[in-house]
Short mmCIF file of C-alpha atoms and ligand atoms in Angstrom, two decimals:
data_model
loop_
_atom_site.label_atom_id
_atom_site.label_comp_id
_atom_site.label_asym_id
_atom_site.label_seq_id
_atom_site.Cartn_x
_atom_site.Cartn_y
_atom_site.Cartn_z
CA UNK M 472 17.56 14.01 2.79
CA UNK M 473 16.36 17.49 3.62
CA UNK M 474 18.94 19.88 2.34
CA UNK M 475 19.60 22.50 4.97
CA UNK M 476 20.51 26.03 4.30
CA UNK M 477 24.21 25.48 4.61
CA UNK M 478 25.83 23.63 1.82
CA UNK M 479 29.03 25.38 1.18
CA UNK M 480 30.57 28.73 1.80
CA UNK M 481 29.90 29.58 -1.78
CA UNK M 482 26.20 28.81 -1.46
CA UNK M 483 25.98 30.80 1.77
CA UNK M 484 27.39 33.76 -0.01
CA UNK M 485 24.90 33.24 -2.79
CA UNK M 486 22.00 33.18 -0.35
CA UNK M 487 23.19 36.24 1.52
CA UNK M 488 23.62 38.25 -1.60
CA UNK M 489 20.21 37.13 -2.92
CA UNK M 490 18.59 38.22 0.34
CA UNK M 491 20.27 41.60 0.30
CA UNK M 492 19.50 42.14 -3.36
CA UNK M 493 15.87 41.41 -2.72
CA UNK M 494 15.75 43.74 0.28
CA UNK M 495 17.37 46.43 -1.81
CA UNK M 496 14.48 46.36 -4.25
CA UNK M 497 11.93 46.56 -1.48
CA UNK M 498 13.05 49.38 0.73
CA UNK M 499 14.14 52.74 -0.46
CA UNK M 500 17.80 53.26 -1.23
CA UNK M 501 18.14 55.81 1.50
CA UNK M 502 17.05 53.35 4.19
CA UNK M 503 19.02 50.53 2.68
CA UNK M 504 22.24 52.53 2.81
CA UNK M 505 21.55 53.68 6.32
CA UNK M 506 20.80 50.33 7.88
CA UNK M 507 22.22 47.56 5.75
CA UNK M 508 25.37 49.03 4.34
CA UNK M 509 27.15 48.80 7.68
CA UNK M 510 25.79 45.40 8.62
CA UNK M 511 27.25 42.07 7.60
CA UNK M 512 25.64 38.65 7.75
CA UNK M 513 27.05 35.27 8.40
CA UNK M 514 25.59 31.81 8.97
CA UNK M 515 26.55 30.40 12.36
CA UNK M 516 24.77 27.13 11.65
CA UNK M 517 22.19 25.83 9.25
CA UNK M 518 19.32 27.74 10.77
CA UNK M 519 20.88 30.82 12.29
CA UNK M 520 22.30 33.92 10.73
CA UNK M 521 24.34 36.36 12.74
CA UNK M 522 23.79 40.00 11.90
CA UNK M 523 26.93 41.92 12.71
CA UNK M 524 26.30 45.57 13.30
CA UNK M 525 28.56 48.43 14.33
CA UNK M 526 26.46 49.70 17.24
CA UNK M 527 23.29 49.20 19.23
CA UNK M 528 21.38 51.83 17.29
CA UNK M 529 21.73 49.91 14.07
CA UNK M 530 20.93 46.68 15.90
CA UNK M 531 17.75 48.10 17.47
CA UNK M 532 16.62 49.74 14.31
CA UNK M 533 17.08 46.65 12.17
CA UNK M 534 15.53 44.51 14.86
CA UNK M 535 12.51 46.78 15.32
CA UNK M 536 11.85 47.51 11.70
CA UNK M 537 13.33 44.88 9.44
CA UNK M 538 13.40 41.66 11.40
CA UNK M 539 10.26 40.25 9.83
CA UNK M 540 11.38 41.28 6.40
CA UNK M 541 14.79 39.63 6.89
CA UNK M 542 13.20 36.43 8.16
CA UNK M 543 10.86 36.42 5.24
CA UNK M 544 13.65 36.92 2.72
CA UNK M 545 15.80 34.20 4.30
CA UNK M 546 12.84 31.89 4.33
CA UNK M 547 12.34 32.53 0.62
CA UNK M 548 15.99 32.05 -0.16
CA UNK M 549 16.56 28.93 2.01
CA UNK M 550 13.08 27.38 2.03
CA UNK M 551 13.69 27.03 5.71
CA UNK M 552 12.95 28.98 8.92
CA UNK M 553 16.03 31.00 9.81
CA UNK M 554 16.57 32.67 13.17
CA UNK M 555 18.60 35.82 13.43
CA UNK M 556 20.97 36.83 16.18
CA UNK M 557 22.78 40.11 16.52
CA UNK M 558 26.38 40.82 17.33
CA UNK M 559 27.85 44.25 17.90
CA UNK M 560 31.34 44.56 16.60
CA UNK M 561 32.60 47.71 18.19
CA UNK M 562 34.33 50.05 15.81
CA UNK M 563 36.51 52.89 17.08
CA UNK M 564 34.94 55.52 19.34
CA UNK M 565 34.91 58.24 16.74
CA UNK M 566 33.18 55.99 14.28
CA UNK M 567 30.48 55.14 16.82
CA UNK M 568 29.82 58.78 17.54
CA UNK M 569 29.56 59.64 13.86
CA UNK M 570 27.22 56.75 13.18
CA UNK M 571 24.95 57.44 16.13
CA UNK M 572 24.58 60.98 14.99
CA UNK M 573 23.69 59.81 11.53
CA UNK M 574 21.17 57.28 12.81
CA UNK M 575 19.39 59.82 15.00
CA UNK M 576 19.25 62.26 12.14
CA UNK M 577 17.62 59.85 9.78
CA UNK M 578 15.18 58.11 12.11
CA UNK M 579 11.72 58.41 10.57
CA UNK M 580 9.16 60.14 12.76
CA UNK M 581 6.45 57.55 12.34
CA UNK M 582 5.35 55.75 15.47
CA UNK M 583 6.87 52.27 15.57
CA UNK M 584 5.33 49.55 17.65
CA UNK M 585 7.60 47.39 19.72
CA UNK M 586 6.85 43.74 19.04
CA UNK M 587 5.14 42.04 21.91
CA UNK M 588 6.14 38.40 21.63
CA UNK M 589 3.31 37.38 23.94
CA UNK M 590 0.76 38.71 21.50
CA UNK M 591 0.38 36.50 18.46
CA UNK M 592 0.20 38.44 15.22
CA UNK M 593 -3.03 38.44 13.28
CA UNK M 594 -1.20 38.40 10.02
CA UNK M 595 0.59 35.68 8.12
CA UNK M 596 4.40 35.82 7.92
CA UNK M 597 4.22 37.09 4.34
CA UNK M 598 1.84 39.87 5.29
CA UNK M 599 3.90 40.72 8.36
CA UNK M 600 6.99 40.97 6.25
CA UNK M 601 5.22 43.28 3.87
CA UNK M 602 3.92 45.37 6.75
CA UNK M 603 7.37 45.69 8.24
CA UNK M 604 8.58 46.59 4.82
CA UNK M 605 6.00 49.28 4.38
CA UNK M 606 6.20 50.68 7.90
CA UNK M 607 2.55 49.88 8.53
CA UNK M 608 1.42 49.67 12.11
CA UNK M 609 -0.52 46.51 12.87
CA UNK M 610 -2.37 48.20 15.72
CA UNK M 611 -4.01 50.63 13.34
CA UNK M 612 -6.43 48.17 11.77
CA UNK M 613 -10.13 48.47 10.94
CA UNK M 614 -10.84 46.11 13.81
CA UNK M 615 -9.39 48.64 16.25
CA UNK M 616 -11.14 51.61 14.72
CA UNK M 617 -14.34 52.61 16.51
CA UNK M 618 -17.02 53.74 14.10
CA UNK M 619 -19.54 56.39 15.10
CA UNK M 620 -21.54 59.04 13.32
CA UNK M 621 -18.50 61.33 13.07
CA UNK M 622 -16.50 58.87 10.99
CA UNK M 623 -19.05 56.45 9.56
CA UNK M 624 -18.87 57.77 6.04
CA UNK M 625 -15.12 58.01 5.83
CA UNK M 626 -14.64 54.61 7.38
CA UNK M 627 -17.09 53.03 4.90
CA UNK M 628 -15.22 54.71 2.04
CA UNK M 629 -11.92 53.35 3.36
CA UNK M 630 -13.34 49.84 3.65
CA UNK M 631 -14.68 50.02 0.11
CA UNK M 632 -11.34 51.16 -1.24
CA UNK M 633 -9.46 48.46 0.69
CA UNK M 634 -11.78 45.79 -0.74
CA UNK M 635 -11.71 47.08 -4.31
CA UNK M 636 -8.74 49.33 -4.88
CA UNK M 637 -8.81 51.46 -8.00
CA UNK M 638 -12.49 50.83 -8.66
CA UNK M 639 -14.86 53.39 -7.23
CA UNK M 640 -13.28 56.20 -5.33
CA UNK M 641 -10.06 57.29 -6.90
CA UNK M 642 -8.41 59.23 -5.42
CA UNK M 643 -9.83 58.98 -1.94
CA UNK M 644 -9.04 62.17 -0.09
CA UNK M 645 -9.52 62.06 3.70
CA UNK M 646 -9.39 65.33 5.56
CA UNK M 647 -9.92 66.48 9.13
CA UNK M 648 -8.29 67.92 12.24
CA UNK M 649 -5.41 66.44 14.18
CA UNK M 650 -5.78 63.29 16.22
CA UNK M 651 -9.05 62.20 14.62
CA UNK M 652 -7.86 58.97 13.05
CA UNK M 653 -6.65 59.83 9.53
CA UNK M 654 -3.34 58.01 9.89
CA UNK M 655 -5.12 55.12 11.58
CA UNK M 656 -7.51 54.69 8.64
CA UNK M 657 -4.76 55.00 6.07
CA UNK M 658 -2.86 52.22 7.84
CA UNK M 659 -6.03 50.16 8.07
CA UNK M 660 -6.50 50.34 4.30
CA UNK M 661 -2.92 49.17 3.76
CA UNK M 662 -3.29 46.29 6.23
CA UNK M 663 -6.58 45.19 4.75
CA UNK M 664 -5.31 45.37 1.18
CA UNK M 665 -2.30 43.24 2.15
CA UNK M 666 -4.45 40.79 4.03
CA UNK M 667 -6.62 40.34 0.95
CA UNK M 668 -3.69 40.13 -1.38
CA UNK M 669 -0.22 39.81 0.14
CA UNK M 670 1.28 40.61 -3.24
CA UNK M 671 -0.21 44.08 -3.40
CA UNK M 672 2.61 46.48 -4.08
CA UNK M 673 1.71 49.31 -1.81
CA UNK M 674 3.67 52.36 -0.92
CA UNK M 675 2.86 54.02 2.38
CA UNK M 676 4.58 57.32 2.87
CA UNK M 677 4.04 60.67 4.54
CA UNK M 678 4.11 63.90 2.60
CA UNK M 679 7.27 64.76 4.48
CA UNK M 680 9.02 61.49 3.63
CA UNK M 681 8.00 61.84 0.02
CA UNK M 682 9.50 65.33 -0.04
CA UNK M 683 12.74 64.00 1.45
CA UNK M 684 12.87 61.23 -1.10
CA UNK M 685 12.45 63.72 -3.91
CA UNK M 686 15.24 65.87 -2.49
CA UNK M 687 17.55 62.88 -2.14
CA UNK M 688 16.74 61.56 -5.57
CA UNK M 689 17.74 64.90 -7.04
CA UNK M 690 20.83 65.19 -4.90
CA UNK M 691 22.07 61.67 -5.65
CA UNK M 692 20.81 61.59 -9.19
CA UNK M 693 18.35 58.79 -8.51
CA UNK M 694 15.14 60.14 -10.02
CA UNK M 695 14.84 57.00 -12.09
CA UNK M 696 14.61 54.81 -8.94
CA UNK M 697 12.08 57.17 -7.42
CA UNK M 698 9.88 56.94 -10.50
CA UNK M 699 10.13 53.19 -10.60
CA UNK M 700 9.07 52.99 -6.99
CA UNK M 701 6.12 55.34 -7.21
CA UNK M 702 4.95 55.02 -10.77
CA UNK M 703 5.89 51.54 -12.00
CA UNK M 704 6.04 49.37 -8.90
CA UNK M 705 3.04 50.65 -7.02
CA UNK M 706 -0.54 49.36 -7.01
CA UNK M 707 -1.71 51.33 -4.01
CA UNK M 708 -0.30 54.66 -2.93
CA UNK M 709 -1.09 55.76 0.61
CA UNK M 710 0.15 59.24 1.31
CA UNK M 711 -0.32 60.72 4.75
CA UNK M 712 -0.47 64.47 5.39
CA UNK M 713 -0.17 65.30 1.74
CA UNK M 714 -0.53 69.02 2.56
CA UNK M 715 3.14 68.90 3.47
CA UNK M 716 4.19 68.96 -0.18
CA UNK M 717 2.42 72.29 -0.78
CA UNK M 718 4.78 75.07 -1.73
CA UNK M 719 7.62 72.66 -2.63
CA UNK M 720 7.92 73.04 -6.37
CA UNK M 721 9.90 69.96 -7.37
CA UNK M 722 7.99 67.72 -5.00
CA UNK M 723 4.65 68.93 -6.33
CA UNK M 724 5.88 68.40 -9.86
CA UNK M 725 7.02 64.85 -9.08
CA UNK M 726 3.76 64.13 -7.32
CA UNK M 727 1.78 65.48 -10.23
CA UNK M 728 3.41 62.99 -12.63
CA UNK M 729 3.15 60.20 -10.08
CA UNK M 730 -0.54 60.93 -9.67
CA UNK M 731 -1.16 60.93 -13.42
CA UNK M 732 0.75 57.70 -13.99
CA UNK M 733 -1.08 55.87 -11.22
CA UNK M 734 -4.46 57.31 -12.05
CA UNK M 735 -4.20 56.41 -15.70
CA UNK M 736 -3.29 52.85 -14.90
CA UNK M 737 -6.21 52.67 -12.43
CA UNK M 738 -4.02 52.32 -9.41
CA UNK M 739 -5.59 53.47 -6.17
CA UNK M 740 -4.40 56.67 -4.53
CA UNK M 741 -5.42 57.58 -0.99
CA UNK M 742 -4.38 60.81 0.63
CA UNK M 743 -4.93 62.37 4.01
CA UNK M 744 -4.73 66.04 4.78
CA UNK M 745 -5.56 68.50 7.52
CA UNK M 746 -7.88 70.43 5.21
CA UNK M 747 -9.82 70.35 1.96
CA UNK M 748 -7.79 70.66 -1.26
CA UNK M 749 -9.24 74.12 -1.83
CA UNK M 750 -7.97 75.24 1.57
CA UNK M 751 -4.39 73.95 1.25
CA UNK M 752 -2.24 77.01 0.80
CA UNK M 753 0.37 77.11 -1.95
CA UNK M 754 -0.81 73.92 -3.55
CA UNK M 755 -0.39 73.92 -7.33
CA UNK M 756 -3.73 74.40 -9.06
CA UNK M 757 -3.40 71.23 -11.13
CA UNK M 758 -2.91 69.18 -7.97
CA UNK M 759 -5.74 70.94 -6.21
CA UNK M 760 -8.15 69.93 -8.94
CA UNK M 761 -6.84 66.35 -9.16
CA UNK M 762 -7.18 65.86 -5.42
CA UNK M 763 -10.89 66.52 -5.81
CA UNK M 764 -11.48 64.15 -8.72
CA UNK M 765 -12.53 61.21 -6.62
CA UNK M 766 -14.14 61.19 -3.22
CA UNK M 767 -13.56 63.79 -0.53
CA UNK M 768 -14.38 62.37 2.89
CA UNK M 769 -14.11 64.33 6.08
CA UNK M 770 -13.47 62.93 9.52
CA UNK M 771 -15.06 64.89 12.31
CA UNK M 772 -14.68 65.09 16.04
CA UNK M 773 -16.30 62.06 17.68
CA UNK M 774 -19.54 62.62 19.55
CA UNK M 775 -20.06 61.67 23.18
CA UNK M 776 -21.14 58.09 22.49
CA UNK M 777 -18.21 57.44 20.16
CA UNK M 778 -15.79 58.93 22.69
CA UNK M 779 -17.17 56.53 25.31
CA UNK M 780 -16.85 53.58 22.93
CA UNK M 781 -13.27 54.55 22.11
CA UNK M 782 -12.40 54.82 25.81
CA UNK M 783 -13.96 51.46 26.50
CA UNK M 784 -12.08 49.82 23.67
CA UNK M 785 -8.76 51.37 24.68
CA UNK M 786 -9.22 50.48 28.33
CA UNK M 787 -10.00 46.87 27.39
CA UNK M 788 -6.93 46.74 25.19
CA UNK M 789 -4.73 48.13 27.93
CA UNK M 790 -6.40 46.16 30.73
CA UNK M 791 -7.54 49.29 32.52
CA UNK M 792 -10.55 48.93 34.83
CA UNK M 793 -12.79 51.81 33.83
CA UNK M 794 -16.20 52.12 35.45
CA UNK M 795 -18.90 53.51 33.21
CA UNK M 796 -19.37 56.72 35.18
CA UNK M 797 -15.66 57.49 34.97
CA UNK M 798 -15.72 56.69 31.28
CA UNK M 799 -18.62 59.13 30.85
CA UNK M 800 -16.81 61.74 32.87
CA UNK M 801 -13.68 61.58 30.69
CA UNK M 802 -15.72 61.47 27.49
CA UNK M 803 -17.68 64.54 28.58
CA UNK M 804 -14.63 66.55 29.46
CA UNK M 805 -12.14 65.60 26.78
CA UNK M 806 -13.69 66.63 23.53
CA UNK M 807 -10.79 67.87 21.45
CA UNK M 808 -9.72 64.71 19.65
CA UNK M 809 -9.06 61.01 20.04
CA UNK M 810 -5.36 61.46 20.66
CA UNK M 811 -6.12 63.66 23.69
CA UNK M 812 -8.71 61.17 24.83
CA UNK M 813 -6.13 58.38 24.74
CA UNK M 814 -3.55 60.60 26.42
CA UNK M 815 -5.91 61.43 29.29
CA UNK M 816 -6.83 57.80 29.78
CA UNK M 817 -3.17 56.82 29.95
CA UNK M 818 -2.42 59.64 32.39
CA UNK M 819 -5.30 58.67 34.66
CA UNK M 820 -4.43 55.00 34.64
CA UNK M 821 -0.74 55.68 35.27
CA UNK M 822 -1.62 57.92 38.18
CA UNK M 823 -4.01 55.36 39.66
CA UNK M 824 -1.52 52.55 39.40
CA UNK M 825 1.35 54.59 40.86
CA UNK M 826 -0.80 55.70 43.76
CA UNK M 827 -2.44 52.25 44.06
CA UNK M 828 -5.87 53.83 43.90
CA UNK M 829 -8.98 52.76 42.00
CA UNK M 830 -9.99 54.99 39.09
CA UNK M 831 -12.84 57.16 40.37
CA UNK M 832 -14.36 60.39 39.11
CA UNK M 833 -12.48 62.28 41.82
CA UNK M 834 -9.18 60.80 40.76
CA UNK M 835 -9.91 61.48 37.09
CA UNK M 836 -10.88 65.08 37.78
CA UNK M 837 -7.75 65.57 39.88
CA UNK M 838 -5.49 64.19 37.15
CA UNK M 839 -7.24 66.18 34.44
CA UNK M 840 -7.27 69.42 36.41
CA UNK M 841 -4.68 71.14 34.26
CA UNK M 842 -6.27 69.88 31.10
CA UNK M 843 -9.69 71.14 32.14
CA UNK M 844 -8.50 74.48 33.47
CA UNK M 845 -8.96 76.14 30.11
CA UNK M 846 -12.66 75.50 30.06
CA UNK M 847 -13.27 76.46 33.68
CA UNK M 848 -11.73 79.87 33.30
CA UNK M 849 -14.29 80.95 30.69
CA UNK M 850 -17.31 80.31 32.79
CA UNK M 851 -19.55 82.65 34.73
CA UNK M 852 -22.56 82.12 37.00
CA UNK M 853 -24.72 83.58 34.31
CA UNK M 854 -23.56 81.10 31.64
CA UNK M 855 -24.07 78.18 33.98
CA UNK M 856 -27.58 79.27 34.86
CA UNK M 857 -28.46 79.54 31.17
CA UNK M 858 -26.98 76.14 30.35
CA UNK M 859 -28.79 74.42 33.22
CA UNK M 860 -32.09 76.12 32.44
CA UNK M 861 -31.83 75.15 28.78
CA UNK M 862 -30.94 71.57 29.62
CA UNK M 863 -33.99 71.17 31.87
CA UNK M 864 -36.32 73.19 29.65
CA UNK M 865 -36.69 75.91 32.23
CA UNK M 866 -36.19 79.65 32.32
CA UNK M 867 -33.36 81.32 34.25
CA UNK M 868 -35.88 83.16 36.53
CA UNK M 869 -37.22 79.73 37.53
CA UNK M 870 -33.79 78.92 38.95
CA UNK M 871 -33.71 82.19 40.81
CA UNK M 872 -37.22 81.88 42.16
CA UNK M 873 -38.17 80.67 45.63
CA UNK M 874 -40.42 77.89 44.40
CA UNK M 875 -39.41 74.52 45.81
CA UNK M 876 -41.03 72.04 43.47
CA UNK M 877 -38.64 69.13 42.80
CA UNK M 878 -38.65 69.95 39.07
CA UNK M 879 -37.06 73.25 39.99
CA UNK M 880 -35.19 72.42 43.19
CA UNK M 881 -32.90 69.78 41.67
CA UNK M 882 -31.85 71.84 38.61
CA UNK M 883 -31.28 74.81 40.94
CA UNK M 884 -29.04 72.75 43.22
CA UNK M 885 -27.16 71.40 40.24
CA UNK M 886 -26.66 74.92 38.92
CA UNK M 887 -25.33 76.04 42.32
CA UNK M 888 -23.03 73.03 42.47
CA UNK M 889 -21.66 73.78 39.00
CA UNK M 890 -21.12 77.44 39.90
CA UNK M 891 -19.10 76.47 42.95
CA UNK M 892 -17.16 73.89 40.98
CA UNK M 893 -16.32 75.96 37.92
CA UNK M 894 -16.45 79.62 38.91
CA UNK M 895 -14.23 81.34 41.45
CA UNK M 896 -17.13 82.71 43.48
CA UNK M 897 -17.91 82.54 47.17
CA UNK M 898 -21.05 80.85 48.57
CA UNK M 899 -22.64 84.22 49.43
CA UNK M 900 -21.89 85.50 45.94
CA UNK M 901 -23.55 82.53 44.35
CA UNK M 902 -26.54 82.84 46.67
CA UNK M 903 -26.84 86.47 45.63
CA UNK M 904 -27.01 85.51 41.95
CA UNK M 905 -29.76 82.99 42.65
CA UNK M 906 -32.36 85.54 43.70
CA UNK M 907 -30.64 86.54 46.94
CA UNK M 908 -30.54 83.14 48.64
CA UNK M 909 -28.68 82.53 51.84
CA UNK M 910 -25.15 81.10 51.57
CA UNK M 911 -26.18 78.07 53.67
CA UNK M 912 -28.62 77.09 50.90
CA UNK M 913 -25.74 77.07 48.42
CA UNK M 914 -23.50 75.06 50.79
CA UNK M 915 -26.30 72.55 51.27
CA UNK M 916 -26.83 72.28 47.48
CA UNK M 917 -23.12 71.80 46.84
CA UNK M 918 -22.73 69.14 49.50
CA UNK M 919 -25.85 67.29 48.46
CA UNK M 920 -24.95 67.11 44.76
CA UNK M 921 -21.30 66.21 45.52
CA UNK M 922 -22.65 63.26 47.49
CA UNK M 923 -25.27 61.96 45.10
CA UNK M 924 -23.10 62.36 42.02
CA UNK M 925 -21.26 59.10 42.68
CA UNK M 926 -24.34 57.08 43.50
CA UNK M 927 -26.96 58.43 41.10
CA UNK M 928 -26.14 57.65 37.48
CA UNK M 929 -28.88 59.79 36.04
CA UNK M 930 -27.74 62.90 37.92
CA UNK M 931 -24.16 62.18 36.97
CA UNK M 932 -25.23 61.84 33.38
CA UNK M 933 -27.17 65.13 33.45
CA UNK M 934 -24.21 66.95 34.96
CA UNK M 935 -21.75 65.48 32.45
CA UNK M 936 -23.96 66.61 29.59
CA UNK M 937 -24.33 70.12 30.95
CA UNK M 938 -20.57 70.34 31.52
CA UNK M 939 -20.02 69.18 28.01
CA UNK M 940 -22.20 72.03 26.70
CA UNK M 941 -20.36 74.47 28.96
CA UNK M 942 -17.00 73.33 27.68
CA UNK M 943 -18.07 74.31 24.18
CA UNK M 944 -18.97 77.88 25.08
P1 LIG W 1758 -4.57 61.90 12.75
O1 LIG W 1758 -3.72 61.18 11.75
O2 LIG W 1758 -5.91 62.27 12.22
O3 LIG W 1758 -3.87 63.07 13.39
P2 LIG W 1758 -4.32 59.42 14.20
O4 LIG W 1758 -4.80 58.47 13.15
O5 LIG W 1758 -2.85 59.48 14.44
O6 LIG W 1758 -4.87 60.88 13.94
O7 LIG W 1758 -5.10 59.07 15.55
C1 LIG W 1758 -4.63 59.47 16.82
C2 LIG W 1758 -4.84 58.34 17.80
O8 LIG W 1758 -6.22 58.14 18.02
C3 LIG W 1758 -4.30 57.02 17.31
O9 LIG W 1758 -3.72 56.31 18.39
C4 LIG W 1758 -5.53 56.28 16.79
O10 LIG W 1758 -5.39 54.89 16.91
C5 LIG W 1758 -6.60 56.81 17.70
N1 LIG W 1758 -7.92 56.88 17.05
C6 LIG W 1758 -8.40 57.88 16.28
N2 LIG W 1758 -9.66 57.64 15.89
C7 LIG W 1758 -9.99 56.43 16.41
C8 LIG W 1758 -11.16 55.62 16.38
N3 LIG W 1758 -12.27 56.00 15.72
N4 LIG W 1758 -11.13 54.45 17.04
C9 LIG W 1758 -10.05 54.05 17.73
N5 LIG W 1758 -8.91 54.77 17.82
C10 LIG W 1758 -8.87 55.95 17.17
MG1 LIG W 1759 -1.79 61.65 11.12
#
């Protein structure tokens, strides 16, 4: 007969303590004390364990971050699928207040994904448990990372390291500006390494979390545990925003020894940073040189085509209907980084759905008005004329001339349209700057281009490209 999980109270206790012991070795002591110390567990039947927590914060946090890990540990201990239910056992008011304060204070800043039960996970239960354990985000996988010329090299390096950790590029140092995908790639390496080998002992941590762990290990006299975690029990160290440790003496010292221990035992180290090692201020010299021992890979701003591909991918993922001309429009205008690109897409789609309107260029430009203001304010008629002339291989005097050949007339009208759109100038003023033309000519140009822009893809494309050049001035 299949022996269930429940045999006797004694065995239940055994199982519970085995599960907690195992969890204790897998998450850092700080987190364990915060989340598990105040929770108790009890079997309600053979396949369900009730998690009794003091408040909803602890419940939500355990449920969001450790559910998979708990299920995995119970599965291991019982050889049976165990479901978990939560019960809040209200302590006194003062206790609740104190605990909530504590929970808010210690909540890690990393973005946590809410589980979507409708969406089946790509990863096996073991890998999911490990991911939950490591705080990896399943959404940040290689599959979801759009590769273009700006990140081709770094993404290939990350793939190589994920396939063969500790072999070729050690350490791998990824650097670049904010919102360009460093954290995404670091996560992707972790996910891929776990997918290949679920037993990989990886540690994924930010420079800030590492610093906090060092501080706590000193304060609570737990440096031994810290060393075990980072030096002895780690095959793959993923450290995000490593520049954070610069200037923090004890943290740099601890990281120096960690680095040496891992490097010598051919364990892979991957770091991300906002700048090159040589440009990180207050970084100890010996770390600076070590950071450059392996491969330095930079991640650059995505080009127009990559921005479009990213927008298309995100809109597919989020079920947003994005016509190609609107996609081009956003990609042309939002050039700072991928995070901004995503933010603008979300803003546009939220606006469209609230107002029950389709996403058009007009709607996008309306929503992005504030965002785009910065670039409009720099422009002058003169700059626009130069940009248009350069784009069409013409000279500025051609635009100002009276010649009406189509090769000149269309660029001239586009230049007038852009002046009206981006510069605070009246129609007569603009006419004046185009060789003394009448204001009705400018009005006609503006109206004509405004009309054709939605129907003529090639004109729309030309205008987007010119605007993109203008935004970089
Ligand atoms: P960083 O760590 O460099 O500041 P992130 O990795 O946090 O940037 O990326 C910001 C956002 O942009 C994330 O949501 C990430 O998924 C997304 N992102 C960045 N680059 C890409 C890319 N090439 N393809 C798809 N999404 C990307
Ligand atoms: Mg980051």
